[in-house]
mmCIF file of C-alpha atoms in Angstrom:
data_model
loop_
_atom_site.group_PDB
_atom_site.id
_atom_site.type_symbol
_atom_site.label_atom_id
_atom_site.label_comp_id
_atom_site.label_asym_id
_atom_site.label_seq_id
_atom_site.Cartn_x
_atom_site.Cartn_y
_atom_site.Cartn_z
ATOM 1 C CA UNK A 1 -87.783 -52.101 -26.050
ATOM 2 C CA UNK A 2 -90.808 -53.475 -24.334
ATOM 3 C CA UNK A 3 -93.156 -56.351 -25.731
ATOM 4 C CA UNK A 4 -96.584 -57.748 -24.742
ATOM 5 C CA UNK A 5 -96.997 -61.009 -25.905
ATOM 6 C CA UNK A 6 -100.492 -62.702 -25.966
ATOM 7 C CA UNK A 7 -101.546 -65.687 -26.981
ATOM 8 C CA UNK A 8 -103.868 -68.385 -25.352
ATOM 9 C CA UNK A 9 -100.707 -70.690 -25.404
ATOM 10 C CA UNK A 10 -98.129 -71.128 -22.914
ATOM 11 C CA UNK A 11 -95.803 -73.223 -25.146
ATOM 12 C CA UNK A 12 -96.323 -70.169 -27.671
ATOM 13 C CA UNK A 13 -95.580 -67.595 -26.112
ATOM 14 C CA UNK A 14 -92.661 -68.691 -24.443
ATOM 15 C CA UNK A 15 -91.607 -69.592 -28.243
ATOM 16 C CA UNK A 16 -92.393 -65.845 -29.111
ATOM 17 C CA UNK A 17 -89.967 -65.088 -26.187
ATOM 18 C CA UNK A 18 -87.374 -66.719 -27.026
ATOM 19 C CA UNK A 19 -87.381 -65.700 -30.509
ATOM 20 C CA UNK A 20 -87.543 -61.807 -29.208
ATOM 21 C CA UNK A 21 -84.299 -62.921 -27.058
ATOM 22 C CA UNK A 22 -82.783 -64.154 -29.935
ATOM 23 C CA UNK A 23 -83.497 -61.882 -32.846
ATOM 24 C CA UNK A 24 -83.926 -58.403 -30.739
ATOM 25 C CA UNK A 25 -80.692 -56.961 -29.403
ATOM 26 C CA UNK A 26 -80.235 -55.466 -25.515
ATOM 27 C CA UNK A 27 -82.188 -53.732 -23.169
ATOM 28 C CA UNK A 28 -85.991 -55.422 -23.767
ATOM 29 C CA UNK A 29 -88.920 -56.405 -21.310
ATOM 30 C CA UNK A 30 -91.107 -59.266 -22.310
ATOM 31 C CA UNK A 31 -94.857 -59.330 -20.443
ATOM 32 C CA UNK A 32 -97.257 -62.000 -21.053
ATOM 33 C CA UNK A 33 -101.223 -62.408 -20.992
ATOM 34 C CA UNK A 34 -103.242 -65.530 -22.073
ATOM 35 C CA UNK A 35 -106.317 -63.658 -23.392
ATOM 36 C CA UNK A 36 -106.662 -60.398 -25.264
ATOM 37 C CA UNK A 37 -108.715 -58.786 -21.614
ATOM 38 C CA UNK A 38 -105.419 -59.125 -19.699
ATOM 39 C CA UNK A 39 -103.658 -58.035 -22.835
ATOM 40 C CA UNK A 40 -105.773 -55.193 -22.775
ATOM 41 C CA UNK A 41 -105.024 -54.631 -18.721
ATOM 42 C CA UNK A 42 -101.123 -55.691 -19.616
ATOM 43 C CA UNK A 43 -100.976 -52.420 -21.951
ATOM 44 C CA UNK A 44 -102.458 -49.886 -19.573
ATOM 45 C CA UNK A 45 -100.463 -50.783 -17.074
ATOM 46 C CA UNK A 46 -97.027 -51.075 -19.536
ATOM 47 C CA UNK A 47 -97.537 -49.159 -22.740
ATOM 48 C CA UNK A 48 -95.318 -51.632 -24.453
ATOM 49 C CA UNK A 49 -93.262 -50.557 -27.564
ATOM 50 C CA UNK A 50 -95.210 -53.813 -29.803
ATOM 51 C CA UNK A 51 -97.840 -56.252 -28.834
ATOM 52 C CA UNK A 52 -97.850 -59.414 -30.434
ATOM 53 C CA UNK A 53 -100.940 -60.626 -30.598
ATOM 54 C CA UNK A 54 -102.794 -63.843 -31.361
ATOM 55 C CA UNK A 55 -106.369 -63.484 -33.146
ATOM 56 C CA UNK A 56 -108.274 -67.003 -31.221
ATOM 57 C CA UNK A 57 -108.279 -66.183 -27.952
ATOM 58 C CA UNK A 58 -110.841 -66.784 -25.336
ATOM 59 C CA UNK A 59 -113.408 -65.224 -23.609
ATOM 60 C CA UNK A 60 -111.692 -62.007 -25.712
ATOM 61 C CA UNK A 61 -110.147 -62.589 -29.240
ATOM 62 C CA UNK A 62 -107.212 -60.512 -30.191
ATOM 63 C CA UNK A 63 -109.052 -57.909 -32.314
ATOM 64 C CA UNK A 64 -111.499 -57.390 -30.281
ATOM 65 C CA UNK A 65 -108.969 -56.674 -27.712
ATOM 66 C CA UNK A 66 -106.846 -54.532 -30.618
ATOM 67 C CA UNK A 67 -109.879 -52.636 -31.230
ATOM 68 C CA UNK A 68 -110.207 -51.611 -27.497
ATOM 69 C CA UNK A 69 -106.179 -50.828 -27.174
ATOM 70 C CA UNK A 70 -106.279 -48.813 -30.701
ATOM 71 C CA UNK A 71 -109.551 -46.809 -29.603
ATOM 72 C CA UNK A 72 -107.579 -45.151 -26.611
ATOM 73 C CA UNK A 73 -103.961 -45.352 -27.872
ATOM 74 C CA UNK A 74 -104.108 -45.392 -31.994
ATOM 75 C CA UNK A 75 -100.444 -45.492 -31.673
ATOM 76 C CA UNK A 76 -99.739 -48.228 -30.307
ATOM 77 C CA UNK A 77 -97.986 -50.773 -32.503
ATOM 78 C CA UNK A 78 -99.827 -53.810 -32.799
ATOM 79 C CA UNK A 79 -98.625 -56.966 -34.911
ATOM 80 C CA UNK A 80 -101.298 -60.510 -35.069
ATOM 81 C CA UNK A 81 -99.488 -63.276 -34.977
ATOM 82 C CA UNK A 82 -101.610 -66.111 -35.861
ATOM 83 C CA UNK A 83 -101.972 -69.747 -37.629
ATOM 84 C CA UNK A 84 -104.736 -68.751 -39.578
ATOM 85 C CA UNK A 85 -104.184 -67.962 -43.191
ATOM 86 C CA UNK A 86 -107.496 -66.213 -43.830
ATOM 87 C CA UNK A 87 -108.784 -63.592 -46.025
ATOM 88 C CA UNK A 88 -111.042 -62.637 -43.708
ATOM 89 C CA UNK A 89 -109.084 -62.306 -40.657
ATOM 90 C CA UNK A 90 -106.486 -59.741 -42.540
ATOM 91 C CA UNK A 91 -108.761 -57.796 -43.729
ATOM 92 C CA UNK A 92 -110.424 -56.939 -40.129
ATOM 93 C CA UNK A 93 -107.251 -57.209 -38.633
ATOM 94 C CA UNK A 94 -106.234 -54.222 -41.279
ATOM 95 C CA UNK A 95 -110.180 -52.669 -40.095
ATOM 96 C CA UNK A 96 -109.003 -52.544 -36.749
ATOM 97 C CA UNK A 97 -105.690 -50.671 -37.371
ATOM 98 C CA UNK A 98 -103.133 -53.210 -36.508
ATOM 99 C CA UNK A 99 -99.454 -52.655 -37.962
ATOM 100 C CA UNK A 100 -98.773 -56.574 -39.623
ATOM 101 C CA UNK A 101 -100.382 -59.209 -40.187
ATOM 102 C CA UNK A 102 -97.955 -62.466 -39.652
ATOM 103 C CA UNK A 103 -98.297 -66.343 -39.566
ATOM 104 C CA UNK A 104 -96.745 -67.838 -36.589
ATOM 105 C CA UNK A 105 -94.743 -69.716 -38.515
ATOM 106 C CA UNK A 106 -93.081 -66.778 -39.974
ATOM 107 C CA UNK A 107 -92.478 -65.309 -36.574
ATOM 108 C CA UNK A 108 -88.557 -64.432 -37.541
ATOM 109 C CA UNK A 109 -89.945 -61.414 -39.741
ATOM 110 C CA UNK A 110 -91.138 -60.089 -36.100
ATOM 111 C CA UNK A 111 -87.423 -58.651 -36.076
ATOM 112 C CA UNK A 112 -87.665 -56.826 -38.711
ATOM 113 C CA UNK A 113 -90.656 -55.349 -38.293
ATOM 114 C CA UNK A 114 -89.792 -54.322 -35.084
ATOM 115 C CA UNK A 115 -86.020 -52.930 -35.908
ATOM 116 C CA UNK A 116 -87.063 -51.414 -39.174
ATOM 117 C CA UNK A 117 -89.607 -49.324 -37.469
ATOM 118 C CA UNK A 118 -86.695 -47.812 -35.443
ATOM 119 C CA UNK A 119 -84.963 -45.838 -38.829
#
């Protein structure tokens, strides 16, 4: 299983990692960007099996870069992981077409997600 991972933070995403190594079993690649325009590069290049995604990302944000992935691949499987607890945030994140919508703090439901897709 592959996994693009962006977020603006280093210390993040190499918590995201980790977790991935922890929680997903065998055989997956992990590939990093810091802003969702490499994310966007990151998945052309990749097509990873789930993005993780942050939503506060600059100079692009994570839907806008979501929007732009979805447009030209509506399949791929995009989760935002994010600190923000906003009403308005799900509901464009849900505009946009992403799969979940999770706090970073409740990044151990990434598993899951991910595995219960597989069934």
């Amino acid at each position: 299983m592959t996994f693009l991972i962006a977020d603006d933070s280093p210390r993040m995403r190499a918590s995201f990692k980790k977790t991935i190594e922890r929680k997903v079993p065998d055989n997956h690649k992990v590939f990093e960007a810091s802003e969702g325009g490499e994310a966007v590069k990151l998945y052309e290049e990749v097509r990873p099996d789930w993005v993780l995604m942050d939503i506060k990302m600059e100079p692009m944000d994570g839907l806008e870069a979501s929007r732009i992935i979805l447009r030209t691949h509506p399949e791929a499987r995009i989760i935002i992981l994010t600190n923000y607890d906003d009403a308005g945030y799900r509901k464009a994140a849900g505009e946009v077409g992403v799969r979940q919508y999770v706090l970073k703090e409740q990044i151990n439901q990434i598993a899951s997600i991910v595995l219960g897709s597989q069934t």
